[in-house]
Coordinates of C-alpha atoms and ligand atoms in Angstrom, one line a residue:
M1 CA 67.3 -128.0 -24.6
S2 CA 66.6 -128.1 -20.9
L3 CA 69.2 -127.2 -18.4
E4 CA 69.5 -130.8 -17.4
S5 CA 70.2 -132.0 -20.9
L6 CA 72.7 -129.2 -21.4
V7 CA 74.7 -130.1 -18.3
V8 CA 74.7 -133.8 -19.3
K9 CA 75.9 -132.7 -22.7
L10 CA 78.7 -130.6 -21.3
Y11 CA 79.8 -133.6 -19.2
E12 CA 79.8 -135.8 -22.3
I13 CA 81.9 -133.5 -24.3
E14 CA 84.3 -133.1 -21.3
A15 CA 83.6 -129.4 -20.7
V16 CA 82.9 -130.6 -17.2
K17 CA 85.4 -133.0 -15.7
F18 CA 86.0 -134.8 -12.4
G19 CA 89.3 -136.1 -11.1
N20 CA 92.3 -134.3 -9.8
F21 CA 93.2 -131.0 -11.4
T22 CA 95.7 -128.2 -10.5
L23 CA 94.0 -124.8 -10.8
K24 CA 95.7 -121.6 -11.8
S25 CA 96.1 -120.8 -8.1
G26 CA 98.1 -124.0 -7.6
I27 CA 95.2 -125.5 -5.6
Q28 CA 94.2 -129.2 -6.3
S29 CA 90.5 -129.4 -7.4
P30 CA 88.3 -132.5 -7.9
V31 CA 86.3 -130.7 -10.6
Y32 CA 87.3 -128.7 -13.7
F33 CA 85.4 -126.8 -16.2
D34 CA 86.9 -126.4 -19.7
L35 CA 84.4 -124.5 -21.8
R36 CA 87.0 -123.9 -24.5
V37 CA 86.0 -127.2 -26.1
I38 CA 82.5 -126.0 -27.0
V39 CA 83.9 -124.2 -30.1
S40 CA 84.0 -127.7 -31.6
Y41 CA 80.2 -128.2 -30.9
P42 CA 78.3 -125.5 -32.6
D43 CA 74.9 -126.8 -31.4
V44 CA 76.2 -126.7 -27.8
M45 CA 77.6 -123.2 -28.4
V46 CA 74.2 -122.0 -29.5
E47 CA 72.5 -123.7 -26.5
V48 CA 74.9 -122.2 -24.1
S49 CA 74.4 -118.7 -25.5
E50 CA 70.6 -119.0 -25.4
H51 CA 70.7 -120.2 -21.8
L52 CA 72.9 -117.2 -20.9
W53 CA 70.5 -114.8 -22.8
K54 CA 67.5 -116.2 -21.0
A55 CA 69.2 -115.8 -17.6
V56 CA 69.7 -112.1 -18.3
E57 CA 66.2 -111.7 -19.9
A58 CA 64.6 -113.1 -16.7
S59 CA 66.4 -110.5 -14.6
K60 CA 65.1 -107.6 -16.8
T61 CA 68.5 -105.9 -16.8
E62 CA 69.1 -103.3 -19.4
F63 CA 72.3 -102.8 -21.4
A64 CA 73.6 -101.3 -24.6
S65 CA 76.2 -103.9 -25.5
V66 CA 77.7 -107.3 -24.4
C67 CA 81.4 -108.0 -23.8
G68 CA 82.8 -111.5 -23.4
V69 CA 85.7 -112.0 -20.9
P70 CA 88.6 -113.1 -23.1
Y71 CA 89.0 -115.7 -24.5
T72 CA 86.5 -118.5 -23.9
A73 CA 83.5 -116.3 -23.5
L74 CA 84.3 -114.3 -26.7
P75 CA 82.4 -116.7 -29.1
I76 CA 79.6 -117.1 -26.6
A77 CA 79.1 -113.3 -26.5
T78 CA 79.3 -113.2 -30.3
C79 CA 76.4 -115.7 -30.6
M80 CA 74.3 -113.7 -28.1
S81 CA 75.1 -110.5 -30.0
T82 CA 74.2 -111.8 -33.4
A83 CA 71.1 -113.8 -32.3
H84 CA 69.6 -110.9 -30.4
N85 CA 71.0 -108.0 -32.5
V86 CA 72.8 -106.4 -29.6
P87 CA 76.1 -104.7 -30.2
M88 CA 79.3 -106.3 -28.9
L89 CA 82.5 -104.9 -27.5
I90 CA 85.8 -106.8 -27.4
R91 CA 88.2 -106.3 -24.6
R92 CA 91.9 -106.7 -25.5
K93 CA 94.0 -108.8 -23.1
E94 CA 97.2 -107.2 -24.3
M95 CA 97.5 -103.6 -25.2
K96 CA 98.4 -103.1 -28.9
D97 CA 102.0 -102.2 -29.4
Y98 CA 101.3 -100.1 -32.5
G99 CA 98.7 -97.6 -33.7
T100 CA 96.0 -96.7 -31.2
K101 CA 96.5 -98.0 -27.7
K102 CA 92.9 -99.2 -27.4
M103 CA 91.9 -101.8 -24.8
I104 CA 88.3 -101.9 -26.0
E105 CA 87.3 -102.5 -29.7
G106 CA 83.9 -101.5 -31.0
H107 CA 81.9 -98.3 -30.9
F108 CA 80.6 -97.0 -27.6
K109 CA 79.7 -93.7 -25.8
K110 CA 80.9 -92.8 -22.3
G111 CA 78.1 -93.8 -19.9
D112 CA 77.0 -96.8 -22.0
V113 CA 76.0 -99.8 -19.9
C114 CA 77.6 -103.1 -20.9
L115 CA 76.7 -106.7 -19.9
I116 CA 79.7 -108.9 -19.2
V117 CA 79.5 -112.5 -20.4
E118 CA 81.6 -115.3 -18.8
D119 CA 81.8 -119.0 -19.0
V120 CA 82.9 -119.9 -15.5
V121 CA 83.2 -117.8 -12.3
T122 CA 85.3 -118.9 -9.4
S123 CA 86.7 -115.8 -7.5
G124 CA 85.3 -113.3 -10.0
T125 CA 88.8 -111.9 -10.8
S126 CA 88.5 -112.2 -14.6
V127 CA 85.1 -110.5 -14.7
S128 CA 86.4 -107.8 -12.3
E129 CA 89.4 -107.1 -14.6
T130 CA 87.1 -106.8 -17.6
V131 CA 84.8 -104.4 -15.6
Q132 CA 87.9 -102.4 -14.7
T133 CA 89.0 -102.1 -18.3
L134 CA 85.5 -101.0 -19.5
N135 CA 85.2 -98.6 -16.6
N136 CA 88.5 -97.1 -17.6
E137 CA 86.9 -96.2 -20.9
G138 CA 83.9 -94.7 -19.2
I139 CA 81.6 -97.7 -19.9
K140 CA 79.4 -98.8 -17.0
V141 CA 78.9 -102.3 -15.9
K142 CA 76.0 -103.3 -13.6
D143 CA 75.5 -107.0 -14.5
A144 CA 77.4 -110.0 -15.6
V145 CA 76.1 -113.4 -16.7
V146 CA 77.9 -116.7 -16.3
L147 CA 77.2 -120.2 -17.5
L148 CA 78.7 -121.9 -14.5
N149 CA 79.1 -120.4 -11.0
R150 CA 81.5 -122.4 -8.9
E151 CA 80.0 -120.9 -5.8
Q152 CA 83.4 -120.1 -4.4
G153 CA 82.8 -116.4 -3.6
G154 CA 82.9 -114.8 -7.1
E155 CA 79.3 -113.7 -6.8
Q156 CA 79.8 -112.0 -3.5
R157 CA 83.1 -110.4 -4.6
L158 CA 81.4 -108.9 -7.7
A159 CA 78.4 -107.8 -5.6
S160 CA 80.9 -105.9 -3.3
E161 CA 82.1 -104.2 -6.5
G162 CA 78.6 -103.2 -7.6
V163 CA 78.1 -106.0 -10.2
T164 CA 75.2 -108.4 -10.0
L165 CA 76.1 -111.9 -11.2
H166 CA 73.4 -113.9 -13.0
S167 CA 74.1 -117.6 -13.3
V168 CA 72.7 -120.1 -15.7
C169 CA 73.8 -122.9 -13.4
K170 CA 75.5 -123.2 -10.0
I171 CA 78.0 -126.0 -9.2
S172 CA 75.5 -127.5 -6.7
Q173 CA 72.9 -127.8 -9.5
V174 CA 75.6 -129.4 -11.8
L175 CA 76.3 -132.1 -9.2
D176 CA 72.6 -132.7 -8.6
I177 CA 71.8 -133.1 -12.3
L178 CA 74.8 -135.4 -12.9
E179 CA 74.1 -137.5 -9.9
K180 CA 70.5 -137.9 -10.9
A181 CA 71.6 -138.8 -14.5
K182 CA 73.8 -141.4 -12.9
K183 CA 77.0 -139.9 -14.3
L184 CA 78.5 -139.3 -10.9
D185 CA 78.6 -141.4 -7.8
R186 CA 77.8 -140.1 -4.3
D187 CA 81.5 -140.1 -3.2
T188 CA 82.5 -137.9 -6.1
V189 CA 79.6 -135.5 -5.4
Q190 CA 80.6 -135.4 -1.7
R191 CA 84.3 -134.8 -2.6
V192 CA 83.4 -131.8 -4.8
Q193 CA 80.9 -130.4 -2.2
D194 CA 83.6 -130.5 0.5
F195 CA 86.1 -128.9 -1.8
I196 CA 83.7 -126.1 -2.8
A197 CA 82.7 -125.5 0.8
S198 CA 86.3 -125.2 2.0
N199 CA 87.7 -123.2 -0.9
N200 CA 85.7 -119.9 -0.8
T201 CA 87.8 -117.1 -2.2
F202 CA 85.8 -114.2 -0.7
G203 CA 85.5 -113.1 2.9
N204 CA 84.6 -115.6 5.6
N205 CA 84.9 -119.1 4.3
I206 CA 82.2 -121.4 5.6
K207 CA 83.7 -124.9 6.0
R208 CA 81.1 -127.6 5.6
P209 CA 83.1 -130.8 6.0
A210 CA 80.2 -133.2 6.3
D211 CA 76.6 -133.6 5.1
G212 CA 73.9 -132.9 7.6
M213 CA 75.9 -130.4 9.5
G214 CA 73.7 -127.5 10.7
D215 CA 74.6 -123.8 10.3
A216 CA 75.4 -123.6 14.0
Q217 CA 78.1 -126.3 13.7
Q218 CA 79.6 -124.7 10.6
K219 CA 83.0 -123.4 11.4
K220 CA 84.0 -120.0 10.1
V221 CA 87.5 -119.9 8.6
K222 CA 89.1 -116.6 7.8
K223 CA 90.3 -116.1 4.3
V224 CA 93.3 -113.9 5.0
L225 CA 95.7 -114.7 7.7
T226 CA 97.1 -111.8 9.8
Y227 CA 100.9 -111.2 9.8
P228 CA 101.3 -112.8 13.3
E229 CA 99.3 -115.8 12.1
R230 CA 101.5 -116.1 9.0
Q231 CA 104.5 -115.7 11.2
S232 CA 103.5 -118.5 13.5
Q233 CA 102.6 -120.8 10.5
C234 CA 105.7 -120.3 8.4
K235 CA 109.0 -122.2 8.8
H236 CA 111.8 -120.1 7.4
E237 CA 113.6 -117.8 9.8
V238 CA 113.9 -114.9 7.3
L239 CA 110.1 -115.1 6.6
K240 CA 109.4 -115.1 10.3
R241 CA 111.5 -112.0 10.8
L242 CA 109.8 -110.3 7.9
Y243 CA 106.3 -110.9 9.2
G244 CA 107.4 -109.7 12.6
I245 CA 108.7 -106.5 11.1
M246 CA 105.5 -106.0 9.0
E247 CA 103.4 -106.4 12.1
E248 CA 105.6 -104.3 14.4
K249 CA 106.0 -101.4 11.9
K250 CA 102.6 -101.8 10.3
T251 CA 104.0 -101.8 6.8
N252 CA 104.1 -104.0 3.7
L253 CA 106.2 -101.5 1.8
C254 CA 109.4 -102.5 0.1
F255 CA 111.3 -99.5 -1.1
S256 CA 113.4 -99.9 -4.3
G257 CA 116.3 -97.5 -4.0
D258 CA 117.3 -97.4 -7.6
T259 CA 120.0 -94.7 -7.6
T260 CA 123.5 -94.9 -9.0
S261 CA 125.0 -93.0 -6.0
F262 CA 125.5 -94.9 -2.7
A263 CA 125.7 -91.5 -0.9
E264 CA 122.2 -90.7 -2.2
L265 CA 120.9 -94.2 -1.4
L266 CA 122.1 -93.8 2.2
E267 CA 120.5 -90.4 2.5
V268 CA 117.1 -91.4 1.2
V269 CA 117.1 -94.7 3.2
E270 CA 117.7 -92.7 6.4
K271 CA 114.5 -90.8 5.6
V272 CA 112.2 -93.7 4.4
G273 CA 113.6 -96.4 6.8
P274 CA 110.8 -95.9 9.4
Y275 CA 108.1 -96.7 6.8
I276 CA 109.5 -99.9 5.1
C277 CA 109.9 -103.5 5.9
I278 CA 112.4 -104.2 3.1
L279 CA 115.0 -102.1 1.2
K280 CA 115.5 -103.5 -2.3
T281 CA 118.8 -102.7 -4.0
H282 CA 120.4 -103.0 -7.5
I283 CA 124.0 -102.9 -6.2
D284 CA 125.4 -103.2 -9.7
I285 CA 124.1 -99.8 -10.8
I286 CA 126.0 -98.0 -8.0
T287 CA 129.1 -96.1 -9.1
D288 CA 130.6 -95.4 -5.6
F289 CA 130.4 -98.9 -4.2
T290 CA 132.6 -99.6 -1.1
A291 CA 132.4 -102.2 1.7
E292 CA 132.3 -99.3 4.1
N293 CA 129.0 -98.1 2.4
I294 CA 127.6 -101.6 2.7
H295 CA 128.4 -101.4 6.4
K296 CA 126.5 -98.2 6.7
L297 CA 123.5 -99.7 4.9
K298 CA 123.5 -102.6 7.3
N299 CA 123.6 -100.2 10.2
L300 CA 120.5 -98.4 8.7
A301 CA 118.8 -101.8 8.3
S302 CA 119.3 -102.5 12.0
K303 CA 118.5 -99.0 13.1
H304 CA 115.2 -98.8 11.3
N305 CA 114.5 -102.6 11.4
F306 CA 114.1 -103.6 7.8
L307 CA 115.5 -106.5 5.6
L308 CA 117.8 -106.1 2.7
F309 CA 116.9 -107.5 -0.7
E310 CA 119.4 -107.4 -3.5
D311 CA 117.3 -107.6 -6.7
R312 CA 120.2 -109.4 -8.6
K313 CA 117.8 -111.6 -10.7
F314 CA 120.3 -114.5 -11.0
A315 CA 119.8 -116.4 -14.2
D316 CA 122.8 -118.7 -14.8
I317 CA 123.8 -122.3 -14.1
G318 CA 124.3 -123.3 -10.4
N319 CA 128.1 -123.1 -10.6
T320 CA 128.2 -119.6 -11.9
V321 CA 125.4 -118.1 -9.7
K322 CA 127.2 -119.5 -6.7
K323 CA 130.2 -117.3 -7.4
Q324 CA 128.0 -114.3 -8.5
Y325 CA 126.3 -114.5 -5.1
S326 CA 129.3 -114.8 -2.9
E327 CA 132.3 -113.5 -4.8
G328 CA 133.3 -110.6 -7.0
I329 CA 133.3 -107.1 -5.4
Y330 CA 129.8 -107.2 -4.1
K331 CA 129.8 -110.4 -2.0
I332 CA 126.0 -110.2 -1.9
S333 CA 125.5 -113.2 0.3
E334 CA 127.4 -111.4 3.1
W335 CA 124.8 -108.6 3.5
S336 CA 121.6 -109.3 1.6
D337 CA 118.9 -111.2 3.5
I338 CA 116.9 -111.9 0.4
I339 CA 117.9 -112.4 -3.2
N340 CA 115.9 -113.4 -6.3
A341 CA 116.4 -115.6 -9.3
H342 CA 114.8 -116.5 -12.7
I343 CA 114.0 -120.2 -13.0
I344 CA 115.1 -120.4 -16.6
P345 CA 118.2 -122.6 -15.9
G346 CA 116.1 -125.1 -13.8
P347 CA 116.5 -126.2 -10.2
G348 CA 120.3 -126.1 -10.3
I349 CA 120.2 -122.4 -9.8
I350 CA 118.4 -122.8 -6.5
E351 CA 120.9 -125.5 -5.4
G352 CA 123.9 -123.3 -6.4
L353 CA 122.6 -120.2 -4.5
K354 CA 121.6 -122.3 -1.5
S355 CA 125.0 -124.0 -1.3
A356 CA 126.8 -120.6 -1.5
A357 CA 124.8 -119.4 1.5
G358 CA 125.6 -122.7 3.3
E359 CA 129.3 -122.4 2.7
K360 CA 129.3 -119.0 4.4
G361 CA 127.5 -120.6 7.4
L362 CA 124.3 -118.6 6.5
T363 CA 121.9 -121.5 6.1
G364 CA 118.5 -120.3 7.3
K365 CA 119.6 -116.7 7.4
R366 CA 119.4 -116.2 3.6
A367 CA 116.3 -116.6 1.5
L368 CA 115.4 -116.7 -2.2
L369 CA 112.4 -115.4 -4.1
L370 CA 111.6 -116.9 -7.5
I371 CA 110.6 -114.5 -10.3
A372 CA 107.2 -116.0 -11.3
E373 CA 105.7 -113.0 -13.1
M374 CA 107.0 -109.6 -14.2
S375 CA 105.4 -106.2 -14.3
S376 CA 106.7 -105.2 -17.7
K377 CA 104.6 -105.1 -20.9
G378 CA 105.0 -108.1 -23.2
N379 CA 107.0 -110.2 -20.7
V380 CA 106.9 -114.0 -21.1
A381 CA 106.8 -115.1 -17.5
T382 CA 103.2 -116.4 -17.7
G383 CA 101.2 -119.6 -17.9
E384 CA 103.2 -122.8 -17.8
Y385 CA 106.4 -120.8 -16.9
T386 CA 104.7 -119.4 -13.8
K387 CA 103.4 -122.9 -12.9
A388 CA 106.8 -124.4 -13.2
C389 CA 108.1 -121.7 -10.9
V390 CA 105.5 -122.5 -8.2
K391 CA 106.4 -126.2 -8.4
M392 CA 110.1 -125.4 -8.0
A393 CA 109.4 -123.1 -5.0
E394 CA 107.3 -125.9 -3.4
E395 CA 110.2 -128.4 -3.8
N396 CA 112.7 -126.0 -2.2
Q397 CA 111.0 -124.6 0.8
D398 CA 114.2 -124.7 2.9
F399 CA 115.5 -121.8 0.8
V400 CA 112.7 -120.4 -1.4
V401 CA 110.3 -118.2 0.6
G402 CA 108.1 -116.7 -2.1
Y403 CA 107.7 -115.0 -5.4
I404 CA 108.1 -111.8 -7.3
C405 CA 104.7 -111.8 -9.0
Q406 CA 101.7 -109.8 -10.0
S407 CA 99.1 -111.7 -8.0
Q408 CA 98.9 -114.4 -5.4
L409 CA 100.2 -117.8 -6.5
S410 CA 99.8 -119.7 -3.2
K411 CA 97.8 -119.4 0.0
D412 CA 100.5 -121.1 2.0
P413 CA 102.1 -118.6 4.4
N414 CA 105.5 -120.2 3.7
F415 CA 105.4 -118.2 0.4
I416 CA 105.3 -114.5 0.4
H417 CA 104.3 -112.5 -2.7
M418 CA 106.2 -109.3 -3.6
T419 CA 104.8 -107.1 -6.4
P420 CA 106.8 -104.5 -8.3
G421 CA 105.3 -101.9 -10.6
V422 CA 103.4 -100.0 -7.9
K423 CA 102.4 -96.3 -7.9
L424 CA 99.6 -94.3 -6.4
V425 CA 98.0 -94.0 -9.8
E426 CA 97.9 -96.7 -12.5
G427 CA 99.9 -96.1 -15.7
T428 CA 103.1 -97.0 -17.5
D429 CA 106.6 -95.6 -18.1
S430 CA 108.1 -95.1 -21.5
L431 CA 110.1 -98.4 -21.3
G432 CA 107.3 -100.9 -20.7
Q433 CA 106.9 -100.7 -16.9
Q434 CA 103.2 -101.1 -15.9
Y435 CA 101.9 -99.7 -12.6
L436 CA 99.1 -100.9 -10.3
T437 CA 97.9 -99.2 -7.2
P438 CA 98.7 -100.5 -3.7
K439 CA 95.0 -101.3 -3.2
E440 CA 94.8 -103.3 -6.4
V441 CA 97.9 -105.2 -5.5
I442 CA 97.0 -106.1 -1.9
T443 CA 93.2 -106.4 -1.9
K444 CA 92.4 -107.5 -5.5
R445 CA 95.5 -109.5 -6.4
N446 CA 96.1 -110.7 -2.9
S447 CA 99.8 -110.0 -3.0
D448 CA 101.7 -109.3 0.3
I449 CA 104.3 -106.7 -0.3
I450 CA 104.2 -103.6 -2.6
I451 CA 107.6 -102.7 -4.2
V452 CA 107.8 -99.0 -4.9
G453 CA 110.8 -97.3 -6.6
R454 CA 110.4 -94.1 -8.5
G455 CA 107.1 -93.4 -6.9
I456 CA 109.1 -92.6 -3.7
M457 CA 112.6 -91.9 -5.2
N458 CA 111.5 -89.1 -7.5
S459 CA 109.3 -87.4 -4.9
D460 CA 110.4 -84.1 -3.4
D461 CA 109.7 -85.4 0.0
P462 CA 110.5 -89.2 0.0
A463 CA 109.7 -89.6 3.8
T464 CA 106.1 -88.2 3.4
T465 CA 105.6 -90.1 0.2
A466 CA 106.9 -93.4 1.7
A467 CA 104.5 -92.8 4.6
T468 CA 101.6 -92.4 2.1
Y469 CA 102.5 -95.7 0.4
Q470 CA 102.9 -97.4 3.8
Q471 CA 99.4 -96.2 4.8
A472 CA 97.9 -97.2 1.5
G473 CA 99.4 -100.7 1.6
Y474 CA 98.7 -101.3 5.2
D475 CA 95.1 -100.1 5.0
A476 CA 94.6 -102.5 2.0
Y477 CA 95.9 -105.3 4.2
L478 CA 93.5 -104.4 7.1
E479 CA 90.6 -104.2 4.6
Q480 CA 91.6 -107.7 3.4
C481 CA 91.6 -109.1 6.9
S482 CA 88.4 -107.5 8.1
Ligands
5BU501 P1 109.8 -98.5 -10.2 O1 110.6 -97.3 -10.2 O2 108.7 -98.5 -9.1 O3 109.2 -98.8 -11.5 O4 110.8 -99.7 -9.9 C1 110.5 -101.0 -9.8 C2 111.6 -101.9 -9.3 O5 111.3 -103.2 -9.3 C3 112.9 -101.8 -10.2 O6 114.0 -101.9 -9.4 C4 112.8 -103.0 -11.1 O7 114.1 -103.5 -11.5 C5 112.1 -104.0 -10.2 N1 111.2 -104.9 -11.0 C6 110.2 -104.5 -11.7 O8 109.9 -103.3 -11.8 N2 109.4 -105.5 -12.4 C7 109.6 -106.8 -12.3 O9 108.9 -107.6 -12.8 C8 110.7 -107.2 -11.5 C9 111.5 -106.2 -10.9 BR1 111.1 -109.0 -11.3

């Protein structure tokens, strides 16, 4: 089958769709590829696999095995493996809870070279994660092959990580073929071209709003906004303050002071204060809580210029969280600039918390983060749940200023991303916590704030260690902006 016939076939079976779609990132896209459907069309599956094989063959690249990015590319890689008698590896998405903690299934030797197989590449994140998992096992990756390259920066990003992307078809070719086959009208083609041109995920984004515009007229748009740019573009007072502190102190570090002793908390915060933009607390684990100690904490926050974030993770109906936030012994709304909540009860929880702040005359001075994703193994804050969280945040921008998450969910500077589960080396603890490095969190996952607890708390020299995290996080931000 020629490439043209294959593309038309993919269109006919709705593996390629045009309309209005919300992508994983929350962005609205006029085009959507859903290659999952090809499992229902074995003839298309074989054709797709053969086209991928030919694309690699033409490049004369050498490899000992193939590995499909889970899940859509798994059957495609299987077809390539069996048709051409090349061994396959399977990457697990979730680590097994029992037996061997393998992330890669299949036989391999350290130093083996593996070819990655993928259905669609946008930013290259999924391919990159698979490369990382293989690399962790000592397997090398030099090349990846993809059926559809959306031309939104994935190829460049992978190249920057030393992986050459071979594409069977680029989105520009898809549009060309479908327009010639009279499946698409000019307007739709133009709409998709404009979208692709203005939604590049890597480095400088070349905006090409209209046909016939020469290179010289093309406007360069930066991918990552600086802290001052984010500050001037966001609306919420708390967020403006936060970006101001991040710029002034050159830090995106939030310290999580998880100790049961207030005396110890105050002592360590005095040391790490200069290096952080936020102090995160779990006030209900403190045994020697007093209003006087809160007063001291607030003084430290002013002295070292950081915000207070009580990680209370509210999760009840509006009426109850309202009291939990303002009443009881902790009176959180009186001292904590930022709080967070699960969305499990629905938007009433946001309303309840917002009204509690309002009743204390603190509207605009208090802000909420929604817990969109978690760092712990096997957590269920994923997929549709995370999407619902993004929707709720967008509908409550007067109070919600961002997310606790594991990667960027929105490019809008009105939403900040804070990521827990950070250490200088990746790993886990014995109770399911999973750690990423500051560089991974900021440059690869495009989050904004690293949250570090035991990495600093358990260090012999918290001040020096906090400075190390500050540097690592800030360097990653600078790298992202450059
Ligand atoms: P650690 O010592 O760096 O593992 O502490 C992480 C902190 O972040 C700790 O206070 C947790 O309660 C908090 N946390 C988290 O680790 N993972 C999550 O998904 C959320 C919060 Br939400």
